[in-house]
Coordinates of C-alpha atoms in Angstrom, one line a residue:
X437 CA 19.0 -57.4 251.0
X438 CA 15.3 -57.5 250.0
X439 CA 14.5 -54.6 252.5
X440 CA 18.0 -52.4 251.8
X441 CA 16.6 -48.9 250.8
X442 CA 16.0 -48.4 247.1
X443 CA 15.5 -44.6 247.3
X444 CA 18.2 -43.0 245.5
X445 CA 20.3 -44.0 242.3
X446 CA 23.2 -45.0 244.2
X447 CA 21.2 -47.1 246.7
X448 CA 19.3 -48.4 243.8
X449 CA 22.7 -49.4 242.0
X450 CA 23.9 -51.2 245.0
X451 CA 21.4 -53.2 245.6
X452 CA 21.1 -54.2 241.6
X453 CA 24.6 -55.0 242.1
X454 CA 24.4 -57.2 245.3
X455 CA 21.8 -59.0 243.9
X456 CA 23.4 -60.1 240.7
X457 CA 27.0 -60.9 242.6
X458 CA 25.1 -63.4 244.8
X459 CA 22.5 -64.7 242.6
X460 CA 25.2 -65.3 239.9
X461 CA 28.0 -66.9 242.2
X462 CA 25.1 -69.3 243.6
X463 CA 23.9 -70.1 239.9
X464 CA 27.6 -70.5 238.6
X465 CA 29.6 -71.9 241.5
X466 CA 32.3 -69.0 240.4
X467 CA 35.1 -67.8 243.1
X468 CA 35.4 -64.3 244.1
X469 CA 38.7 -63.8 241.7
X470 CA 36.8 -65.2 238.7
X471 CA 33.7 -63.3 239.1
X472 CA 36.1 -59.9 239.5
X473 CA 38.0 -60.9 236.2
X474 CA 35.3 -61.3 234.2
X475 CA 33.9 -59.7 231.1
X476 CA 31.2 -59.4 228.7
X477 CA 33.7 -60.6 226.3
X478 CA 34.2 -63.7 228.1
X479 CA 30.7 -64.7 227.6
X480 CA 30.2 -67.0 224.1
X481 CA 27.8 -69.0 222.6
X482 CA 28.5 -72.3 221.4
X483 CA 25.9 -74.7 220.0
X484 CA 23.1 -72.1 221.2
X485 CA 24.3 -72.3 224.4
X486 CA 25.8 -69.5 226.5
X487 CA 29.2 -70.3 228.3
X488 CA 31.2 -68.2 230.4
X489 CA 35.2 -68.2 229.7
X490 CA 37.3 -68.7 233.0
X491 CA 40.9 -68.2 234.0
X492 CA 40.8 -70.4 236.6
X493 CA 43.1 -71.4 240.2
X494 CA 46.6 -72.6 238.0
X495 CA 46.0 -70.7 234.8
X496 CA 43.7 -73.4 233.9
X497 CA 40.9 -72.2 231.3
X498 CA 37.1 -73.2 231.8
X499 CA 34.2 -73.1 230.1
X500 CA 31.1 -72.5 233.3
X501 CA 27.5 -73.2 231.4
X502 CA 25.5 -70.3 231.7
X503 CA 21.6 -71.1 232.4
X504 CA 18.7 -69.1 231.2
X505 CA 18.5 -68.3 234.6
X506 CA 21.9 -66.9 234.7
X507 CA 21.6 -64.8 231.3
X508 CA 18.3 -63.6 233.0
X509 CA 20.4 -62.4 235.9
X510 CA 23.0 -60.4 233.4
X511 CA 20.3 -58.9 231.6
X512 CA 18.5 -57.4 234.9
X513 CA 22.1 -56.2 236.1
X514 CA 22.8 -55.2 232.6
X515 CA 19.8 -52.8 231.8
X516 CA 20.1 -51.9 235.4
X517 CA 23.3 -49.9 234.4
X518 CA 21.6 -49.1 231.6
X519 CA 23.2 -51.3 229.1
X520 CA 21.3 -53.5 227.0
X521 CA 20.2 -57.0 228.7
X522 CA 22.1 -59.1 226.3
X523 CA 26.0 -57.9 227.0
X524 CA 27.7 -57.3 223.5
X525 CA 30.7 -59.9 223.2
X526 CA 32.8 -57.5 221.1
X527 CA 32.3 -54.2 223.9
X528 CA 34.8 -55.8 226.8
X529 CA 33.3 -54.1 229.9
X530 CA 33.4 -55.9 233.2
X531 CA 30.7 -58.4 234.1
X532 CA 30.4 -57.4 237.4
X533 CA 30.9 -52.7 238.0
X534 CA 31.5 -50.3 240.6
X535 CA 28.4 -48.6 241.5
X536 CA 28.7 -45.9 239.5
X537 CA 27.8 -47.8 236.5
X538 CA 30.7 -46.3 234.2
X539 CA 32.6 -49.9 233.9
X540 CA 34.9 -50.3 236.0
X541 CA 35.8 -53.5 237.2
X542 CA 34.7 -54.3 241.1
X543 CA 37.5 -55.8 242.9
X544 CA 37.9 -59.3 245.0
X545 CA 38.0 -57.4 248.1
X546 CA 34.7 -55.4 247.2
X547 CA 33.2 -58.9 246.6
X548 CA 34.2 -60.3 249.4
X549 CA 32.9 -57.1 251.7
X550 CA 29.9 -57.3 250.1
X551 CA 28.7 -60.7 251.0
X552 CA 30.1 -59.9 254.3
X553 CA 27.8 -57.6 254.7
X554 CA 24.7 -59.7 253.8
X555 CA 25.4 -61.6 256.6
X556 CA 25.1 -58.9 259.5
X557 CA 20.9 -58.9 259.5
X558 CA 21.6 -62.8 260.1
X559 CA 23.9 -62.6 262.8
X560 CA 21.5 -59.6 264.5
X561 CA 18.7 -62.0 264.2
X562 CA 20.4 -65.3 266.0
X563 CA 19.9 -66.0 269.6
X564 CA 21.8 -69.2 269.6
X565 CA 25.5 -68.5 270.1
X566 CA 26.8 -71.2 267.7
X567 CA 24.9 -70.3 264.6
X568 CA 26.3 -66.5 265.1
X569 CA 30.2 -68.1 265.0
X570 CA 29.3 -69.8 262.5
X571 CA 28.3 -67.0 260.2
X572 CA 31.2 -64.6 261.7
X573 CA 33.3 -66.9 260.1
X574 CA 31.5 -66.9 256.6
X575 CA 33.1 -66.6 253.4
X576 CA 32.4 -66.3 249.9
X577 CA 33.8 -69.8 249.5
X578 CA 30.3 -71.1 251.8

């Protein structure tokens, strides 16, 4: 991802994108669905903390603690898509947006091609036949 061109605003926005949607699913632990449902609105503090509201598998509601690390991560996407780094609970605007930066949500199967996607350079790079099953068979779930 590192070495994706950067020359033009749309290549720029993608990769700003793909690097929040993985750094943020490592950091969180979040499932493709969750990550496509959520909003700045979801985000509270509580206690001086930063938590992230979740509709999760079942309807079952979850609070995910969000690290400095991960509020770094929002800020960078954030003023990326030139919004301010700290998201503004009361402006509902999806956490993670199409490229073209005017809000709209990104959907699961977006995610999901996405991270495919990351995986390709790996697969072109392995000589041993087991480790490129493996990663033909990744997921987001990995």
């Amino acid at each position: 991802m590192e070495a994706w061109p950067r020359d033009t605003a749309q290549e720029l926005a993608h990769y700003h994108r793909t690097r929040f949607l993985v750094r943020f699913l490592q950091m969180t632990g979040l499932r493709r669905f969750e990550l496509a449902k959520a909003s700045t609105a979801d985000i509270r503090r509580k206690d001086g903390a930063f938590w992230l509201y979740v509709e999760s598998k079942g309807d079952v509601v979850e609070y995910i603690p969000l690290t400095c690390a991960a509020m770094h991560e929002i800020g960078l996407y954030h003023m990326s898509t030139g919004r301010p780094g700290l998201p503004n609970p009361s402006r509902s605007e999806p956490l993670l947006m199409d490229i073209t930066v005017v809000g709209r949500p990104v959907s699961v199967k977006t995610i999901h091609a996405e991270l495919k996607v990351l995986f390709v350079p790996a697969l072109e790079a392995y000589s041993d036949p087991y480790q490129v099953e493996k990663l033909k068979v990744c997921s987001a779930y990995w």
